[in-house]
PDB file of C-alpha atoms in Angstrom:
ATOM      1  CA  MET A 568       8.983-182.787 -76.785  1.00 42.00           C
ATOM      2  CA  HIS A 569       6.276-184.203 -74.548  1.00 43.00           C
ATOM      3  CA  PRO A 570       6.729-184.105 -70.764  1.00 44.00           C
ATOM      4  CA  PRO A 571       7.503-187.457 -69.131  1.00 44.00           C
ATOM      5  CA  ASN A 572       4.402-189.096 -67.706  1.00 44.00           C
ATOM      6  CA  ILE A 573       3.973-189.614 -63.972  1.00 41.00           C
ATOM      7  CA  VAL A 574       4.283-193.394 -64.185  1.00 44.00           C
ATOM      8  CA  SER A 575       7.617-193.119 -66.010  1.00 48.00           C
ATOM      9  CA  ILE A 576       8.905-190.590 -63.476  1.00 48.00           C
ATOM     10  CA  ARG A 577       8.006-192.888 -60.605  1.00 51.00           C
ATOM     11  CA  LYS A 578       9.757-195.806 -62.293  1.00 53.00           C
ATOM     12  CA  LEU A 579      12.921-193.786 -62.844  1.00 54.00           C
ATOM     13  CA  LEU A 580      12.875-192.513 -59.258  1.00 53.00           C
ATOM     14  CA  SER A 581      12.727-196.119 -58.103  1.00 55.00           C
ATOM     15  CA  CYS A 582      15.711-196.928 -60.324  1.00 56.00           C
ATOM     16  CA  LEU A 583      17.651-193.936 -58.995  1.00 54.00           C
ATOM     17  CA  ARG A 584      16.950-194.968 -55.407  1.00 53.00           C
ATOM     18  CA  LYS A 585      18.218-198.481 -56.165  1.00 51.00           C
ATOM     19  CA  PHE A 586      21.323-197.048 -57.805  1.00 53.00           C
ATOM     20  CA  ALA A 587      22.085-194.691 -54.922  1.00 50.00           C
ATOM     21  CA  LEU A 588      21.583-197.406 -52.336  1.00 46.00           C
ATOM     22  CA  TYR A 589      23.756-199.793 -54.322  1.00 47.00           C
ATOM     23  CA  MET A 590      26.588-197.252 -54.577  1.00 46.00           C
ATOM     24  CA  LEU A 591      26.427-196.586 -50.835  1.00 43.00           C
ATOM     25  CA  CYS A 592      26.607-200.293 -50.036  1.00 44.00           C
ATOM     26  CA  HIS A 593      28.956-201.328 -52.887  1.00 46.00           C
ATOM     27  CA  PRO A 594      31.464-198.504 -53.404  1.00 44.00           C
ATOM     28  CA  PRO A 595      34.598-198.883 -55.565  1.00 44.00           C
ATOM     29  CA  LEU A 596      37.189-200.954 -53.719  1.00 40.00           C
ATOM     30  CA  LYS A 597      39.537-198.106 -52.759  1.00 37.00           C
ATOM     31  CA  PHE A 598      36.649-196.241 -51.092  1.00 35.00           C
ATOM     32  CA  HIS A 599      35.043-199.321 -49.565  1.00 36.00           C
ATOM     33  CA  ASN A 600      36.106-198.926 -45.950  1.00 36.00           C
ATOM     34  CA  ALA A 601      35.205-195.244 -45.669  1.00 35.00           C
ATOM     35  CA  ALA A 602      31.855-195.684 -47.391  1.00 36.00           C
ATOM     36  CA  ALA A 603      31.003-198.786 -45.376  1.00 34.00           C
ATOM     37  CA  SER A 604      31.710-196.852 -42.191  1.00 31.00           C
ATOM     38  CA  PHE A 605      29.437-194.062 -43.385  1.00 34.00           C
ATOM     39  CA  VAL A 606      26.581-196.452 -44.111  1.00 35.00           C
ATOM     40  CA  SER A 607      26.901-198.244 -40.792  1.00 33.00           C
ATOM     41  CA  ALA A 608      27.105-194.956 -38.885  1.00 33.00           C
ATOM     42  CA  ASN A 609      24.234-193.379 -40.787  1.00 39.00           C
ATOM     43  CA  ALA A 610      21.585-196.038 -41.341  1.00 32.00           C
ATOM     44  CA  MET A 611      19.850-194.306 -44.245  1.00 33.00           C
ATOM     45  CA  ALA A 612      16.357-195.408 -45.146  1.00 33.00           C
ATOM     46  CA  GLN A 613      15.430-195.535 -48.823  1.00 37.00           C
ATOM     47  CA  ASN A 614      12.824-192.796 -48.337  1.00 39.00           C
ATOM     48  CA  ASP A 615      15.530-190.446 -47.061  1.00 38.00           C
ATOM     49  CA  LEU A 616      17.310-190.370 -50.410  1.00 43.00           C
ATOM     50  CA  ILE A 617      16.828-187.220 -52.469  1.00 48.00           C
ATOM     51  CA  ASP A 618      14.429-187.461 -55.411  1.00 73.00           C
ATOM     52  CA  ILE A 619      16.548-185.539 -57.887  1.00 81.00           C
ATOM     53  CA  LEU A 620      14.430-185.941 -61.004  1.00 81.00           C
ATOM     54  CA  PRO A 621      11.331-183.845 -60.123  1.00 86.00           C
ATOM     55  CA  LEU A 622      13.640-181.042 -58.964  1.00 88.00           C
ATOM     56  CA  ALA A 623      15.672-181.211 -62.177  1.00 89.00           C
ATOM     57  CA  ILE A 624      12.491-181.228 -64.279  1.00 88.00           C
ATOM     58  CA  GLU A 625      11.216-178.075 -62.567  1.00 91.00           C
ATOM     59  CA  ILE A 626      14.507-176.287 -63.254  1.00 92.00           C
ATOM     60  CA  ASP A 627      14.578-177.603 -66.838  1.00 91.00           C
ATOM     61  CA  GLU A 628      11.056-176.288 -67.499  1.00 90.00           C
ATOM     62  CA  ALA A 629      11.837-172.743 -66.305  1.00 91.00           C
ATOM     63  CA  THR A 630      10.826-170.111 -68.852  1.00 90.00           C
ATOM     64  CA  SER A 631      12.554-167.085 -67.310  1.00 89.00           C
ATOM     65  CA  ILE A 632      15.757-166.370 -65.404  1.00 88.00           C
ATOM     66  CA  GLY A 633      13.640-165.586 -62.350  1.00 88.00           C
ATOM     67  CA  ASP A 634      12.059-169.026 -62.622  1.00 92.00           C
ATOM     68  CA  VAL A 635      15.508-170.612 -62.842  1.00 93.00           C
ATOM     69  CA  HIS A 636      16.875-169.267 -59.584  1.00 87.00           C
ATOM     70  CA  THR A 637      13.519-169.657 -57.838  1.00 92.00           C
ATOM     71  CA  ALA A 638      13.427-173.343 -58.832  1.00 94.00           C
ATOM     72  CA  LEU A 639      17.094-173.849 -57.936  1.00 95.00           C
ATOM     73  CA  LEU A 640      16.783-172.225 -54.515  1.00 94.00           C
ATOM     74  CA  GLY A 641      13.556-174.114 -53.883  1.00 93.00           C
ATOM     75  CA  ALA A 642      15.397-177.353 -54.637  1.00 93.00           C
ATOM     76  CA  VAL A 643      18.512-176.684 -52.535  1.00 94.00           C
ATOM     77  CA  SER A 644      16.868-174.875 -49.622  1.00 93.00           C
ATOM     78  CA  GLN A 645      16.411-178.273 -47.949  1.00 91.00           C
ATOM     79  CA  PHE A 646      20.203-178.331 -47.572  1.00 93.00           C
ATOM     80  CA  GLY A 647      20.303-174.877 -45.990  1.00 94.00           C
ATOM     81  CA  TYR A 648      21.213-172.791 -49.070  1.00 95.00           C
ATOM     82  CA  SER A 649      19.378-169.470 -49.295  1.00 94.00           C
ATOM     83  CA  ALA A 650      21.307-167.408 -51.861  1.00 94.00           C
ATOM     84  CA  CYS A 651      22.660-168.114 -55.331  1.00 94.00           C
ATOM     85  CA  LEU A 652      24.590-166.481 -58.135  1.00 94.00           C
ATOM     86  CA  ILE A 653      25.073-167.842 -61.667  1.00 95.00           C
ATOM     87  CA  THR A 654      27.650-165.997 -63.710  1.00 93.00           C
ATOM     88  CA  ASN A 655      30.259-166.289 -66.393  1.00 91.00           C
ATOM     89  CA  LEU A 656      33.743-165.564 -65.116  1.00 90.00           C
ATOM     90  CA  THR A 657      36.141-162.951 -66.451  1.00 83.00           C
ATOM     91  CA  MET A 658      39.745-162.308 -65.563  1.00 77.00           C
ATOM     92  CA  MET A 659      39.918-161.106 -61.977  1.00 66.00           C
ATOM     93  CA  LYS A 660      41.364-157.678 -62.789  1.00 68.00           C
ATOM     94  CA  ARG A 661      38.425-156.684 -64.979  1.00 66.00           C
ATOM     95  CA  PRO A 662      36.155-154.258 -63.098  1.00 63.00           C
ATOM     96  CA  ARG A 663      32.852-154.886 -64.928  1.00 75.00           C
ATOM     97  CA  TRP A 664      32.462-158.536 -63.956  1.00 83.00           C
ATOM     98  CA  HIS A 665      28.795-158.007 -63.033  1.00 82.00           C
ATOM     99  CA  GLU A 666      27.884-157.617 -66.716  1.00 82.00           C
ATOM    100  CA  ASN A 667      28.347-161.392 -67.039  1.00 86.00           C
ATOM    101  CA  ILE A 668      25.816-162.337 -64.344  1.00 89.00           C
ATOM    102  CA  MET A 669      23.012-164.606 -65.571  1.00 90.00           C
ATOM    103  CA  ALA A 670      21.008-165.018 -62.353  1.00 88.00           C
ATOM    104  CA  ASN A 671      21.511-163.118 -59.111  1.00 89.00           C
ATOM    105  CA  ASP A 672      19.823-163.924 -55.833  1.00 89.00           C
ATOM    106  CA  TRP A 673      22.523-162.644 -53.501  1.00 90.00           C
ATOM    107  CA  PRO A 674      21.232-160.401 -50.684  1.00 90.00           C
ATOM    108  CA  ASP A 675      21.134-156.836 -52.043  1.00 90.00           C
ATOM    109  CA  ASP A 676      23.274-155.427 -49.256  1.00 92.00           C
ATOM    110  CA  TRP A 677      26.022-157.986 -49.836  1.00 93.00           C
ATOM    111  CA  TYR A 678      25.925-157.593 -53.636  1.00 90.00           C
ATOM    112  CA  ASN A 679      26.208-153.808 -53.381  1.00 91.00           C
ATOM    113  CA  HIS A 680      29.003-154.009 -50.812  1.00 93.00           C
ATOM    114  CA  TYR A 681      30.858-156.665 -52.839  1.00 93.00           C
ATOM    115  CA  ASN A 682      30.875-154.406 -55.899  1.00 90.00           C
ATOM    116  CA  ALA A 683      31.647-151.199 -54.024  1.00 90.00           C
ATOM    117  CA  ALA A 684      34.631-152.836 -52.303  1.00 92.00           C
ATOM    118  CA  GLY A 685      35.964-154.353 -55.551  1.00 91.00           C
ATOM    119  CA  HIS A 686      35.909-157.810 -53.977  1.00 93.00           C
ATOM    120  CA  TYR A 687      35.751-159.684 -57.293  1.00 93.00           C
ATOM    121  CA  ARG A 688      39.446-158.929 -57.899  1.00 92.00           C
ATOM    122  CA  TYR A 689      40.440-160.743 -54.701  1.00 94.00           C
ATOM    123  CA  ASP A 690      37.661-163.322 -54.258  1.00 95.00           C
ATOM    124  CA  PRO A 691      39.343-166.706 -53.590  1.00 95.00           C
ATOM    125  CA  CYS A 692      36.234-168.513 -54.860  1.00 96.00           C
ATOM    126  CA  VAL A 693      36.606-166.769 -58.223  1.00 94.00           C
ATOM    127  CA  ALA A 694      40.315-167.597 -58.347  1.00 94.00           C
ATOM    128  CA  ARG A 695      39.702-171.280 -57.633  1.00 95.00           C
ATOM    129  CA  SER A 696      36.733-171.486 -60.023  1.00 95.00           C
ATOM    130  CA  LEU A 697      38.940-170.170 -62.838  1.00 93.00           C
ATOM    131  CA  ARG A 698      41.462-172.951 -62.144  1.00 92.00           C
ATOM    132  CA  THR A 699      39.251-175.986 -61.623  1.00 93.00           C
ATOM    133  CA  ALA A 700      36.050-177.623 -62.822  1.00 91.00           C
ATOM    134  CA  GLU A 701      35.588-179.500 -59.533  1.00 93.00           C
ATOM    135  CA  ALA A 702      32.888-178.373 -57.104  1.00 94.00           C
ATOM    136  CA  PHE A 703      34.268-177.130 -53.792  1.00 95.00           C
ATOM    137  CA  THR A 704      32.905-175.794 -50.525  1.00 95.00           C
ATOM    138  CA  TRP A 705      34.057-172.568 -48.928  1.00 94.00           C
ATOM    139  CA  ARG A 706      35.415-174.609 -46.025  1.00 92.00           C
ATOM    140  CA  GLU A 707      37.908-176.241 -48.409  1.00 93.00           C
ATOM    141  CA  ILE A 708      39.625-172.929 -49.112  1.00 92.00           C
ATOM    142  CA  GLU A 709      42.854-172.676 -47.123  1.00 85.00           C
ATOM    143  CA  MET A 710      42.324-169.412 -45.259  1.00 83.00           C
ATOM    144  CA  ARG A 711      45.880-169.299 -43.908  1.00 84.00           C
ATOM    145  CA  SER A 712      47.306-169.150 -47.433  1.00 88.00           C
ATOM    146  CA  LEU A 713      45.089-166.259 -48.571  1.00 92.00           C
ATOM    147  CA  SER A 714      46.146-162.664 -48.984  1.00 94.00           C
ATOM    148  CA  PRO A 715      44.678-160.100 -46.562  1.00 94.00           C
ATOM    149  CA  ALA A 716      42.319-158.875 -49.311  1.00 95.00           C
ATOM    150  CA  ALA A 717      41.077-162.416 -50.044  1.00 95.00           C
ATOM    151  CA  ASN A 718      40.610-163.084 -46.330  1.00 94.00           C
ATOM    152  CA  ARG A 719      38.545-159.927 -46.107  1.00 95.00           C
ATOM    153  CA  VAL A 720      36.178-161.166 -48.822  1.00 95.00           C
ATOM    154  CA  MET A 721      35.436-164.384 -46.933  1.00 95.00           C
ATOM    155  CA  ARG A 722      35.217-162.677 -43.542  1.00 94.00           C
ATOM    156  CA  GLU A 723      32.797-160.013 -44.748  1.00 95.00           C
ATOM    157  CA  ALA A 724      30.599-162.576 -46.505  1.00 94.00           C
ATOM    158  CA  LYS A 725      30.048-164.134 -43.072  1.00 93.00           C
ATOM    159  CA  ASP A 726      29.242-160.712 -41.645  1.00 93.00           C
ATOM    160  CA  PHE A 727      26.428-160.444 -44.215  1.00 92.00           C
ATOM    161  CA  GLY A 728      24.992-163.849 -43.257  1.00 91.00           C
ATOM    162  CA  LEU A 729      26.658-165.979 -45.965  1.00 93.00           C
ATOM    163  CA  ARG A 730      28.614-168.200 -43.598  1.00 92.00           C
ATOM    164  CA  GLU A 731      28.893-171.379 -45.676  1.00 94.00           C
ATOM    165  CA  GLY A 732      28.735-172.095 -49.381  1.00 95.00           C
ATOM    166  CA  ILE A 733      29.597-174.236 -52.360  1.00 96.00           C
ATOM    167  CA  CYS A 734      30.854-173.264 -55.823  1.00 97.00           C
ATOM    168  CA  ILE A 735      30.200-175.402 -58.913  1.00 96.00           C
ATOM    169  CA  PRO A 736      32.535-174.226 -61.712  1.00 96.00           C
ATOM    170  CA  VAL A 737      31.754-175.227 -65.297  1.00 93.00           C
ATOM    171  CA  HIS A 738      34.414-175.201 -68.006  1.00 91.00           C
ATOM    172  CA  ALA A 739      33.360-175.967 -71.587  1.00 82.00           C
ATOM    173  CA  PRO A 740      35.261-175.718 -74.895  1.00 76.00           C
ATOM    174  CA  PHE A 741      34.877-172.412 -76.753  1.00 68.00           C
ATOM    175  CA  SER A 742      32.935-170.879 -73.847  1.00 76.00           C
ATOM    176  CA  ALA A 743      33.820-168.609 -70.965  1.00 83.00           C
ATOM    177  CA  PRO A 744      34.080-170.455 -67.655  1.00 91.00           C
ATOM    178  CA  ALA A 745      31.046-170.124 -65.433  1.00 93.00           C
ATOM    179  CA  VAL A 746      30.212-170.779 -61.795  1.00 96.00           C
ATOM    180  CA  ILE A 747      27.099-171.428 -59.759  1.00 96.00           C
ATOM    181  CA  SER A 748      27.647-170.156 -56.213  1.00 96.00           C
ATOM    182  CA  LEU A 749      25.270-171.203 -53.436  1.00 96.00           C
ATOM    183  CA  SER A 750      25.439-170.057 -49.836  1.00 95.00           C
ATOM    184  CA  GLY A 751      23.592-169.861 -46.531  1.00 92.00           C
ATOM    185  CA  ARG A 752      24.028-169.509 -42.786  1.00 91.00           C
ATOM    186  CA  LYS A 753      24.307-173.231 -42.068  1.00 91.00           C
ATOM    187  CA  VAL A 754      24.241-175.966 -44.694  1.00 91.00           C
ATOM    188  CA  GLU A 755      23.867-179.722 -44.513  1.00 88.00           C
ATOM    189  CA  LYS A 756      27.040-181.741 -44.990  1.00 83.00           C
ATOM    190  CA  SER A 757      25.795-185.262 -45.778  1.00 82.00           C
ATOM    191  CA  ASP A 758      27.522-187.353 -48.450  1.00 79.00           C
ATOM    192  CA  LEU A 759      24.530-186.879 -50.778  1.00 82.00           C
ATOM    193  CA  THR A 760      24.477-183.083 -50.536  1.00 87.00           C
ATOM    194  CA  ARG A 761      27.346-182.212 -52.870  1.00 90.00           C
ATOM    195  CA  PRO A 762      26.462-184.535 -55.798  1.00 89.00           C
ATOM    196  CA  THR A 763      22.783-183.600 -55.606  1.00 90.00           C
ATOM    197  CA  VAL A 764      23.460-179.862 -55.447  1.00 93.00           C
ATOM    198  CA  THR A 765      26.023-180.143 -58.268  1.00 92.00           C
ATOM    199  CA  ILE A 766      23.538-181.842 -60.602  1.00 91.00           C
ATOM    200  CA  LEU A 767      20.823-179.281 -59.871  1.00 93.00           C
ATOM    201  CA  ALA A 768      23.211-176.340 -60.211  1.00 94.00           C
ATOM    202  CA  ARG A 769      24.457-177.553 -63.598  1.00 93.00           C
ATOM    203  CA  GLN A 770      20.862-177.943 -64.745  1.00 93.00           C
ATOM    204  CA  ALA A 771      20.170-174.369 -63.634  1.00 94.00           C
ATOM    205  CA  LEU A 772      23.117-173.089 -65.678  1.00 93.00           C
ATOM    206  CA  SER A 773      21.901-175.035 -68.720  1.00 91.00           C
ATOM    207  CA  SER A 774      18.405-173.563 -68.371  1.00 92.00           C
ATOM    208  CA  ALA A 775      19.765-170.038 -67.891  1.00 91.00           C
ATOM    209  CA  LEU A 776      21.881-170.325 -71.043  1.00 88.00           C
ATOM    210  CA  ARG A 777      18.907-171.665 -73.004  1.00 88.00           C
ATOM    211  CA  ILE A 778      16.661-168.803 -71.890  1.00 88.00           C
ATOM    212  CA  MET A 779      19.328-166.162 -72.566  1.00 83.00           C
ATOM    213  CA  SER A 780      19.870-167.473 -76.071  1.00 78.00           C
ATOM    214  CA  HIS A 781      16.135-166.926 -76.842  1.00 67.00           C
ATOM    215  CA  SER A 782      16.151-170.139 -78.831  1.00 50.00           C
ATOM    216  CA  ALA A 783      15.739-173.849 -78.446  1.00 47.00           C
ATOM    217  CA  PRO A 784      18.559-175.755 -76.785  1.00 50.00           C
ATOM    218  CA  PRO A 785      21.433-176.373 -79.213  1.00 53.00           C
ATOM    219  CA  PRO A 786      21.308-179.782 -80.877  1.00 54.00           C
ATOM    220  CA  THR A 787      23.517-182.370 -79.280  1.00 63.00           C
ATOM    221  CA  ALA A 788      24.643-185.758 -80.497  1.00 74.00           C
ATOM    222  CA  ALA A 789      22.097-188.490 -79.866  1.00 85.00           C
ATOM    223  CA  LEU A 790      23.038-191.447 -77.736  1.00 91.00           C
ATOM    224  CA  THR A 791      23.707-194.706 -79.530  1.00 92.00           C
ATOM    225  CA  GLN A 792      21.494-197.690 -78.768  1.00 93.00           C
ATOM    226  CA  ARG A 793      24.352-199.269 -76.815  1.00 94.00           C
ATOM    227  CA  GLU A 794      24.864-196.109 -74.732  1.00 93.00           C
ATOM    228  CA  LYS A 795      21.138-196.021 -73.941  1.00 93.00           C
ATOM    229  CA  GLU A 796      21.178-199.681 -72.995  1.00 93.00           C
ATOM    230  CA  ILE A 797      24.127-199.198 -70.653  1.00 93.00           C
ATOM    231  CA  LEU A 798      22.532-196.147 -68.994  1.00 92.00           C
ATOM    232  CA  ARG A 799      19.389-198.176 -68.333  1.00 91.00           C
ATOM    233  CA  TRP A 800      21.503-200.761 -66.525  1.00 92.00           C
ATOM    234  CA  VAL A 801      23.313-197.973 -64.650  1.00 90.00           C
ATOM    235  CA  ALA A 802      19.902-196.750 -63.460  1.00 87.00           C
ATOM    236  CA  GLU A 803      19.263-200.246 -62.125  1.00 86.00           C
ATOM    237  CA  GLY A 804      22.366-199.935 -59.956  1.00 86.00           C
ATOM    238  CA  LYS A 805      24.658-202.195 -61.980  1.00 89.00           C
ATOM    239  CA  THR A 806      28.415-201.642 -61.979  1.00 90.00           C
ATOM    240  CA  ALA A 807      30.465-201.503 -65.180  1.00 90.00           C
ATOM    241  CA  TRP A 808      31.731-205.021 -64.491  1.00 93.00           C
ATOM    242  CA  GLU A 809      28.192-206.370 -63.971  1.00 93.00           C
ATOM    243  CA  ILE A 810      26.975-204.669 -67.149  1.00 94.00           C
ATOM    244  CA  SER A 811      29.894-206.184 -69.061  1.00 93.00           C
ATOM    245  CA  ARG A 812      28.802-209.670 -67.906  1.00 94.00           C
ATOM    246  CA  ILE A 813      25.157-209.014 -68.801  1.00 93.00           C
ATOM    247  CA  LEU A 814      25.935-207.659 -72.294  1.00 94.00           C
ATOM    248  CA  SER A 815      28.932-209.931 -73.007  1.00 93.00           C
ATOM    249  CA  LEU A 816      31.259-206.959 -73.407  1.00 91.00           C
ATOM    250  CA  SER A 817      34.597-206.100 -71.859  1.00 92.00           C
ATOM    251  CA  GLU A 818      34.507-203.831 -68.818  1.00 90.00           C
ATOM    252  CA  HIS A 819      36.718-201.376 -70.742  1.00 90.00           C
ATOM    253  CA  THR A 820      34.100-201.189 -73.519  1.00 91.00           C
ATOM    254  CA  VAL A 821      31.322-200.501 -71.008  1.00 92.00           C
ATOM    255  CA  LEU A 822      33.354-197.745 -69.351  1.00 92.00           C
ATOM    256  CA  THR A 823      34.047-196.212 -72.779  1.00 90.00           C
ATOM    257  CA  HIS A 824      30.314-196.143 -73.586  1.00 92.00           C
ATOM    258  CA  GLN A 825      29.594-194.582 -70.196  1.00 92.00           C
ATOM    259  CA  ARG A 826      32.226-191.902 -70.763  1.00 89.00           C
ATOM    260  CA  ASN A 827      30.907-191.144 -74.270  1.00 89.00           C
ATOM    261  CA  ALA A 828      27.330-190.887 -72.958  1.00 91.00           C
ATOM    262  CA  LYS A 829      28.382-188.501 -70.174  1.00 87.00           C
ATOM    263  CA  ASN A 830      30.278-186.338 -72.673  1.00 85.00           C
ATOM    264  CA  LYS A 831      27.275-186.147 -75.015  1.00 87.00           C
ATOM    265  CA  LEU A 832      24.936-185.294 -72.154  1.00 84.00           C
ATOM    266  CA  GLY A 833      27.298-182.848 -70.449  1.00 79.00           C
ATOM    267  CA  ALA A 834      26.908-184.945 -67.310  1.00 79.00           C
ATOM    268  CA  ALA A 835      29.189-184.820 -64.278  1.00 72.00           C
ATOM    269  CA  ASN A 836      28.614-188.448 -63.263  1.00 81.00           C
ATOM    270  CA  ASN A 837      26.492-191.516 -63.981  1.00 83.00           C
ATOM    271  CA  VAL A 838      23.439-190.371 -61.989  1.00 81.00           C
ATOM    272  CA  HIS A 839      23.539-187.005 -63.765  1.00 83.00           C
ATOM    273  CA  ALA A 840      23.740-188.842 -67.112  1.00 86.00           C
ATOM    274  CA  VAL A 841      20.676-190.971 -66.288  1.00 87.00           C
ATOM    275  CA  VAL A 842      18.643-187.920 -65.227  1.00 85.00           C
ATOM    276  CA  THR A 843      19.663-185.913 -68.311  1.00 84.00           C
ATOM    277  CA  ALA A 844      18.999-188.811 -70.688  1.00 87.00           C
ATOM    278  CA  PHE A 845      15.524-189.144 -69.207  1.00 84.00           C
ATOM    279  CA  LEU A 846      14.851-185.415 -69.534  1.00 82.00           C
ATOM    280  CA  ARG A 847      15.876-185.660 -73.195  1.00 82.00           C
ATOM    281  CA  GLN A 848      13.640-188.738 -73.529  1.00 83.00           C
ATOM    282  CA  GLU A 849      16.574-190.783 -74.776  1.00 87.00           C
ATOM    283  CA  ILE A 850      15.821-193.505 -72.236  1.00 87.00           C
ATOM    284  CA  GLN A 851      12.710-194.647 -70.443  1.00 77.00           C
ATOM    285  CA  PRO A 852      12.669-196.486 -67.112  1.00 64.00           C
TER     286      PRO A 852
END
């Protein structure tokens, strides 16, 4: 596979900027008021939007586990994240959880204390990551409902400088659940932070699994021509309804193609699907 050329990357970045701006200004109806308020209150220039693709490419091209977490932390440090852990998850009562770690950039003192105290058994982030595939921030954990042991985990993490964080759980068929945990002293909380960090974290997990397997990435189903065509229109910022008018299809059919493309690409959302399809050279801008 040949690396994408610079001209193509620039074209796709332009498409992604258009798409992000369109979604901020034309959200789905039920989110319209909240999103419109956000845009008016935070006049965001086009140049302020995150260029996801070069960051994802750097993570995708990593050739060692060290390169993976270096690239990931380099990409998310702009949001205030300074530590990361990528690991498969085991049942909480199992003591040797650390044998499932793929990439560890936690501070040494916190990692050693976490293990010595047996915190994995009571970690509320682990418990929630085993239950859900939705990304969540540490602030979203209801502290009042936690056991004393779980409260201690969160309190002591702050004592070691990990005051805020986000967990991106990944659940896949026939595989152990995994989580990418990112943390720092103070992190940015803009509306673009979570989706951007989620895409980059998932790419880091994919690269870590590829490297650990010591083989090429497993073959995945190719996109159909219609799926590629629809993703190209998605990159231009078109909604499912607009694409249905352009291609003379029903909106339901367009949404079905989008869902099938995301499933094939292992993508969390439409932007993630566009980035992944480009990395696989299934579409060109």
